[in-house]
PDB file of C-alpha atoms in Angstrom:
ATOM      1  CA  UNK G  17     115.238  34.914 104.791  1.00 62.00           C
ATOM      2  CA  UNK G  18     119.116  35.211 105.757  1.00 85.00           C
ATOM      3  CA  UNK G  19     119.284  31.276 105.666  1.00 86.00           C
ATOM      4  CA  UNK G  20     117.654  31.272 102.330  1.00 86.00           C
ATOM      5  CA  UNK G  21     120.162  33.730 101.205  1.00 89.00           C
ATOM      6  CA  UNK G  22     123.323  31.754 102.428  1.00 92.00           C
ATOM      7  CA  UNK G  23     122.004  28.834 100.394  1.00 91.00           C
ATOM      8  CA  UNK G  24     121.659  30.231  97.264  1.00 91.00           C
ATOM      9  CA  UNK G  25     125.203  31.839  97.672  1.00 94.00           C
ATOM     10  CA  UNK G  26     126.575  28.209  98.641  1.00 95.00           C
ATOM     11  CA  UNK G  27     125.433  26.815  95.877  1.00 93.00           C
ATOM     12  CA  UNK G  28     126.633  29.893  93.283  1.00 94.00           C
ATOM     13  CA  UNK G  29     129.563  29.625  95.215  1.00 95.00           C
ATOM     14  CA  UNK G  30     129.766  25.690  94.270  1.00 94.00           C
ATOM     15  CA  UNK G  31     129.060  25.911  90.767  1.00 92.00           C
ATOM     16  CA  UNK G  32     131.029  28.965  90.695  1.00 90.00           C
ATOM     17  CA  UNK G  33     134.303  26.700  91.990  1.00 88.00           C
ATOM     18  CA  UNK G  34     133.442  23.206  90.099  1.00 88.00           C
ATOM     19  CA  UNK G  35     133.296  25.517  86.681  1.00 81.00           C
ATOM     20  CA  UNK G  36     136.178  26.316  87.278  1.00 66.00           C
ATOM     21  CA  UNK G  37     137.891  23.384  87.585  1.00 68.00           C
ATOM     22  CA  UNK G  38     136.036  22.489  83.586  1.00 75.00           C
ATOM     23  CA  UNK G  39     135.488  26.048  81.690  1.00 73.00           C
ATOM     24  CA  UNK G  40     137.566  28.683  81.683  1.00 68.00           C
ATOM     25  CA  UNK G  41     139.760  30.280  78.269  1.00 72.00           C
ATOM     26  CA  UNK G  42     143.366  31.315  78.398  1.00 70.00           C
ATOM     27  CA  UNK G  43     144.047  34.665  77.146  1.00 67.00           C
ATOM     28  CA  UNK G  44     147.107  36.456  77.209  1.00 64.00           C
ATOM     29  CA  UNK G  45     148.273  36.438  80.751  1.00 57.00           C
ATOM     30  CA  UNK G  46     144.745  35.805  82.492  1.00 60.00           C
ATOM     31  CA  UNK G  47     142.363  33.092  82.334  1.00 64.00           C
ATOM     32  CA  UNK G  48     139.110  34.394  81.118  1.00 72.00           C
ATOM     33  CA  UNK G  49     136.347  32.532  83.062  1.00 79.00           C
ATOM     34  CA  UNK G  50     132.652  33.490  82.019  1.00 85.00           C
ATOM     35  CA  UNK G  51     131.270  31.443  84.236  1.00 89.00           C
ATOM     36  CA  UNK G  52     132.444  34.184  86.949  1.00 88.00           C
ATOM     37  CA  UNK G  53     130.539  36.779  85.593  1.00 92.00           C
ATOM     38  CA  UNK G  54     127.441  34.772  84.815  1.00 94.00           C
ATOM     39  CA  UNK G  55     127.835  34.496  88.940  1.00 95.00           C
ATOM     40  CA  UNK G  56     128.040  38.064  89.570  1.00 95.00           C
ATOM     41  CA  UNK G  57     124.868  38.836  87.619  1.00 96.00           C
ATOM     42  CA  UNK G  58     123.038  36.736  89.209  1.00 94.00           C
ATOM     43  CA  UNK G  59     124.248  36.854  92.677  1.00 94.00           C
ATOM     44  CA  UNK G  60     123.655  40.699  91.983  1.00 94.00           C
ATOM     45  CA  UNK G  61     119.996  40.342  90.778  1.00 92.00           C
ATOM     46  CA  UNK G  62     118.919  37.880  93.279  1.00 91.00           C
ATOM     47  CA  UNK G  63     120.856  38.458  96.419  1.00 93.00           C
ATOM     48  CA  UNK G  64     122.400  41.757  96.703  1.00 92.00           C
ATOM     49  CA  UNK G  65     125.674  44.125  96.046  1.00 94.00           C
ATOM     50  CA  UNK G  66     127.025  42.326  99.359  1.00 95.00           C
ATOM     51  CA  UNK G  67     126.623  38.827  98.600  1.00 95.00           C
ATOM     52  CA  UNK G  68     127.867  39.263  95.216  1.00 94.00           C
ATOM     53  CA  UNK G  69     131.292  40.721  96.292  1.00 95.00           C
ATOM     54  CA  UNK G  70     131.369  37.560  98.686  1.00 96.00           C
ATOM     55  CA  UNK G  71     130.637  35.143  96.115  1.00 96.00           C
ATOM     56  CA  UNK G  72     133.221  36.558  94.224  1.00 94.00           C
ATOM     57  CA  UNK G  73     135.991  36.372  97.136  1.00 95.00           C
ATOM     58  CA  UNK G  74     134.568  32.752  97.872  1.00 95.00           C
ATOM     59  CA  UNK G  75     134.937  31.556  94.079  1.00 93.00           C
ATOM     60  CA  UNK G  76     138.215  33.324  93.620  1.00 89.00           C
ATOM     61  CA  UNK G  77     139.829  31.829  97.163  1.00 92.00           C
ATOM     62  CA  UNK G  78     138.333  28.296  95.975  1.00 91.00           C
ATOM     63  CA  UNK G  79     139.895  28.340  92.163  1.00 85.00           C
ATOM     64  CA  UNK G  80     143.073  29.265  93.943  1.00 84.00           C
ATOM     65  CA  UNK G  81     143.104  26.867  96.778  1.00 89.00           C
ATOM     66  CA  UNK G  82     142.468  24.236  93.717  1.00 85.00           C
ATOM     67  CA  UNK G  83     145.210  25.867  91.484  1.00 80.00           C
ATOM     68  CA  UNK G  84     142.391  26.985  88.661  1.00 74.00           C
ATOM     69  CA  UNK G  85     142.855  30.762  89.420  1.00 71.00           C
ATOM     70  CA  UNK G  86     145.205  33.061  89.626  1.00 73.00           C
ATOM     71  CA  UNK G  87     145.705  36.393  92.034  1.00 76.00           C
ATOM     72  CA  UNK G  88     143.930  38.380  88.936  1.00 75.00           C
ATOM     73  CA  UNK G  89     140.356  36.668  90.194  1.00 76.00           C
ATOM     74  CA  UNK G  90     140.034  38.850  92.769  1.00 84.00           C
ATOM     75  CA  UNK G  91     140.207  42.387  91.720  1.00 83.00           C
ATOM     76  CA  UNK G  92     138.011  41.533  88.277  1.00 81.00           C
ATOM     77  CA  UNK G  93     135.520  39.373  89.738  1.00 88.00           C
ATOM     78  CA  UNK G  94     135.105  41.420  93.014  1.00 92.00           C
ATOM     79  CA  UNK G  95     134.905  45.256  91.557  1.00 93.00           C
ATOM     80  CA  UNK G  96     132.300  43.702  88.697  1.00 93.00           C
ATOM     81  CA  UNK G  97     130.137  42.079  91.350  1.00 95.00           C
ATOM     82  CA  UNK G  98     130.172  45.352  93.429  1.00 96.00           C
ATOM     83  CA  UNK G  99     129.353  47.519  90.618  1.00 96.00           C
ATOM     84  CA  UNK G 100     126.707  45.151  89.357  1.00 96.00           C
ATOM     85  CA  UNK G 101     125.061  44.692  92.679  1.00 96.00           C
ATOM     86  CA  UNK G 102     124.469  48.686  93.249  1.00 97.00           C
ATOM     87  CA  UNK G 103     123.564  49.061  89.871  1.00 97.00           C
ATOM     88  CA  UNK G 104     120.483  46.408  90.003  1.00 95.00           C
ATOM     89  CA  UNK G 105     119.624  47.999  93.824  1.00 94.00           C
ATOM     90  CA  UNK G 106     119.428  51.543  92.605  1.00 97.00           C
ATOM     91  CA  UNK G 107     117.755  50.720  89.054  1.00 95.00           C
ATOM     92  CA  UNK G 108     116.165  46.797  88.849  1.00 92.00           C
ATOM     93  CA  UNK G 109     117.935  46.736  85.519  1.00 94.00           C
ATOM     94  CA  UNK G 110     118.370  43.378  84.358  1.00 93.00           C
ATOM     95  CA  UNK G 111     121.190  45.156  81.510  1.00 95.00           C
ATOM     96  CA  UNK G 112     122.236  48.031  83.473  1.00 96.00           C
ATOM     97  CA  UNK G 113     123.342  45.537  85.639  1.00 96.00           C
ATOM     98  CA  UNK G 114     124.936  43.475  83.093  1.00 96.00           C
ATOM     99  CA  UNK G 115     126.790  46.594  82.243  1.00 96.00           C
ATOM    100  CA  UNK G 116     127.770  47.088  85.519  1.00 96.00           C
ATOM    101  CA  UNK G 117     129.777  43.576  85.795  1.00 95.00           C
ATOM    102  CA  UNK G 118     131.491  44.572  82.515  1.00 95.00           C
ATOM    103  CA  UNK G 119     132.889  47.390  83.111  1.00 95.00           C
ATOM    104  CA  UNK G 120     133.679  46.640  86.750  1.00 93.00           C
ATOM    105  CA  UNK G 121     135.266  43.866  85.830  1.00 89.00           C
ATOM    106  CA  UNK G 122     136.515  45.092  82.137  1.00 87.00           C
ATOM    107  CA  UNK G 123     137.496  48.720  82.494  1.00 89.00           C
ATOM    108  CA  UNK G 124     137.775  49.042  86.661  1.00 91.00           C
ATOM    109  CA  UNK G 125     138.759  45.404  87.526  1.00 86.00           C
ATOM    110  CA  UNK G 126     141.467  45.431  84.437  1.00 82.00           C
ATOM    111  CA  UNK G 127     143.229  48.587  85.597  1.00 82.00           C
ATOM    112  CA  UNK G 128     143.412  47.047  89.419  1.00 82.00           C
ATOM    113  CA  UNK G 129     144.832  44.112  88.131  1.00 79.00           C
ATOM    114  CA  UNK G 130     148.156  45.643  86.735  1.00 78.00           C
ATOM    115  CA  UNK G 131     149.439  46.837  90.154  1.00 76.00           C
ATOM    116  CA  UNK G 132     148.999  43.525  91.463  1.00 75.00           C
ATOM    117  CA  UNK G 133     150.935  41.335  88.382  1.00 70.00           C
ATOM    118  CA  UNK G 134     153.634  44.010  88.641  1.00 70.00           C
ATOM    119  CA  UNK G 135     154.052  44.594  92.341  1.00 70.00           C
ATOM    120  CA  UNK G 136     153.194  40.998  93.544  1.00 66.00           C
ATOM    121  CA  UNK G 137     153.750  39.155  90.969  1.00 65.00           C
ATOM    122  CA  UNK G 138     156.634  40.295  89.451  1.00 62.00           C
ATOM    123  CA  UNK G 139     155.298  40.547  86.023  1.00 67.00           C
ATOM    124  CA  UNK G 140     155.680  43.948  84.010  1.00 63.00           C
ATOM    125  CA  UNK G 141     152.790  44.503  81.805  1.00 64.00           C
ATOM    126  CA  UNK G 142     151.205  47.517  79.911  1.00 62.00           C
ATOM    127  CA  UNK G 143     148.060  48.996  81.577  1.00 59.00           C
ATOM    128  CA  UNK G 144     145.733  47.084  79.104  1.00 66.00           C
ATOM    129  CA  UNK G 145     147.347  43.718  79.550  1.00 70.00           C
ATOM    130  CA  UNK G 146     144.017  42.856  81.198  1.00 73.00           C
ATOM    131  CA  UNK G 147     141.538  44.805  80.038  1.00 79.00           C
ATOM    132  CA  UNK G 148     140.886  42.857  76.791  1.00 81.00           C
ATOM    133  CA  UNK G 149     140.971  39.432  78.801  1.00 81.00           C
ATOM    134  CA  UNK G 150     138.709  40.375  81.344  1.00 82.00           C
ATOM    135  CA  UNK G 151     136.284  42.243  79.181  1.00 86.00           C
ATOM    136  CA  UNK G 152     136.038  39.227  76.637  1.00 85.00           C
ATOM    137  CA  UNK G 153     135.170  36.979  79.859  1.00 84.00           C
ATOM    138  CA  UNK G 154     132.649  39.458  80.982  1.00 89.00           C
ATOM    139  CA  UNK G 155     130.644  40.051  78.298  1.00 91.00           C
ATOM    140  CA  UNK G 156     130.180  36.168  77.613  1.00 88.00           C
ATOM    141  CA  UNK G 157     129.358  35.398  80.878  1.00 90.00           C
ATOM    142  CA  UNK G 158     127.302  38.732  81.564  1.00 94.00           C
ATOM    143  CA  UNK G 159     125.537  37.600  78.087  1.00 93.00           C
ATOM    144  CA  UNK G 160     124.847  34.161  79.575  1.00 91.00           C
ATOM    145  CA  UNK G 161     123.366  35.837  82.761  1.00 93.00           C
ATOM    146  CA  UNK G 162     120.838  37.954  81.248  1.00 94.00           C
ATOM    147  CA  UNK G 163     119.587  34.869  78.502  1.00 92.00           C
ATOM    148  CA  UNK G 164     119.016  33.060  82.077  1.00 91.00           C
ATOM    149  CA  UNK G 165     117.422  36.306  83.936  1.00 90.00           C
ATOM    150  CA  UNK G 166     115.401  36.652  80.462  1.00 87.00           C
ATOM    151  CA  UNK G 167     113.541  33.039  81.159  1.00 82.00           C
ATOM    152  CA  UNK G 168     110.591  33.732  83.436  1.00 67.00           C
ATOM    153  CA  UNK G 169     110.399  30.975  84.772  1.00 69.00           C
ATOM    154  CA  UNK G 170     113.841  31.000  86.412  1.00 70.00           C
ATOM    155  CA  UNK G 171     112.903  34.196  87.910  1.00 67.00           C
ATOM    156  CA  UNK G 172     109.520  34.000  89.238  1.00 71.00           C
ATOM    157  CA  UNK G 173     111.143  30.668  91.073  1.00 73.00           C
ATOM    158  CA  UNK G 174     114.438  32.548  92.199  1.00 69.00           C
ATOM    159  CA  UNK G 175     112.379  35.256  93.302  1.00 68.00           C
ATOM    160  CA  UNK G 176     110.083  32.977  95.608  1.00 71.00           C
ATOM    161  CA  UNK G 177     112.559  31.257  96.848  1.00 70.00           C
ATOM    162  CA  UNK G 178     114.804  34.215  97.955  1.00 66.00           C
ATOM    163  CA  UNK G 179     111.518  35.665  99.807  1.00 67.00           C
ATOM    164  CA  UNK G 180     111.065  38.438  97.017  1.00 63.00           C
TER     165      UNK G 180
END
């Protein structure tokens, strides 16, 4: 089961990274990457609060390693996927949880974001410099997630091979 687990966050991880080298928007002061968020839904849905946050490091680490990402991946990506993940454990939600990753990442992940431009990046912004980036990237790529959860076919074979 844990195995199974590890491979299906390798390969979100993966496509999470190689996305990010192809689709992401520029907006403002962040880069708005839907993709992201499409991750955290899923990751959430199929694997777990845990897993998601993890994915989320992963991905960020990777897109900065490669020079895709900035600092500002981490604290919108990471709160969304936490939020998301105990939102789909306590309720099996498919849009609950989809709310959860926006306003993690949107609202929560936004707000986090401005101590970190201004304290270790140097940059002096206004307290809803990020909000609007990171909530137009997470409601495209939460949208995205839930047309995917929405196929039954994706998740009747997601399910089976997590061991659900």
């Amino acid at each position: 089961m844990k195995t199974r687990k590890l491979t299906i966050s390798a390969l979100l991880i993966a496509i999470g990274a190689l996305a990010g080298q192809l689709i992401y928007i520029p907006i403002g002061a962040s880069k708005c990457f839907p993709v992201q968020h499409t991750i955290n839904v899923l990751s959430a849905v199929l694997l777990g609060p845990w897993y998601g946050v993890m994915n989320a490091f992963c991905i960020s680490l990777l897109r900065n390693f490669m020079g895709t990402g900035s600092l500002m991946a981490f604290p919108g990506s990471m709160v969304g996927a936490l939020l998301a993940g105990q939102l789909y454990r306590l309720t099996k939600n498919n849009y609950i949880t989809a709310f959860g990753e926006v306003f993690g990442t949107g609202i929560l992940g936004g707000f986090l974001a401005v101590p970190i431009a201004v304290f270790i990046m140097g940059n002096a912004v206004g307290a809803f410099a990020y909000v609007v980036p990171f909530l137009i990237s997470t409601i495209g790529g939460s949208i995205i997630a839930l047309l995917i959860l929405q196929s039954s076919a994706f998740v009747s074979t997601a399910k089976k091979i997590v061991g659900e």
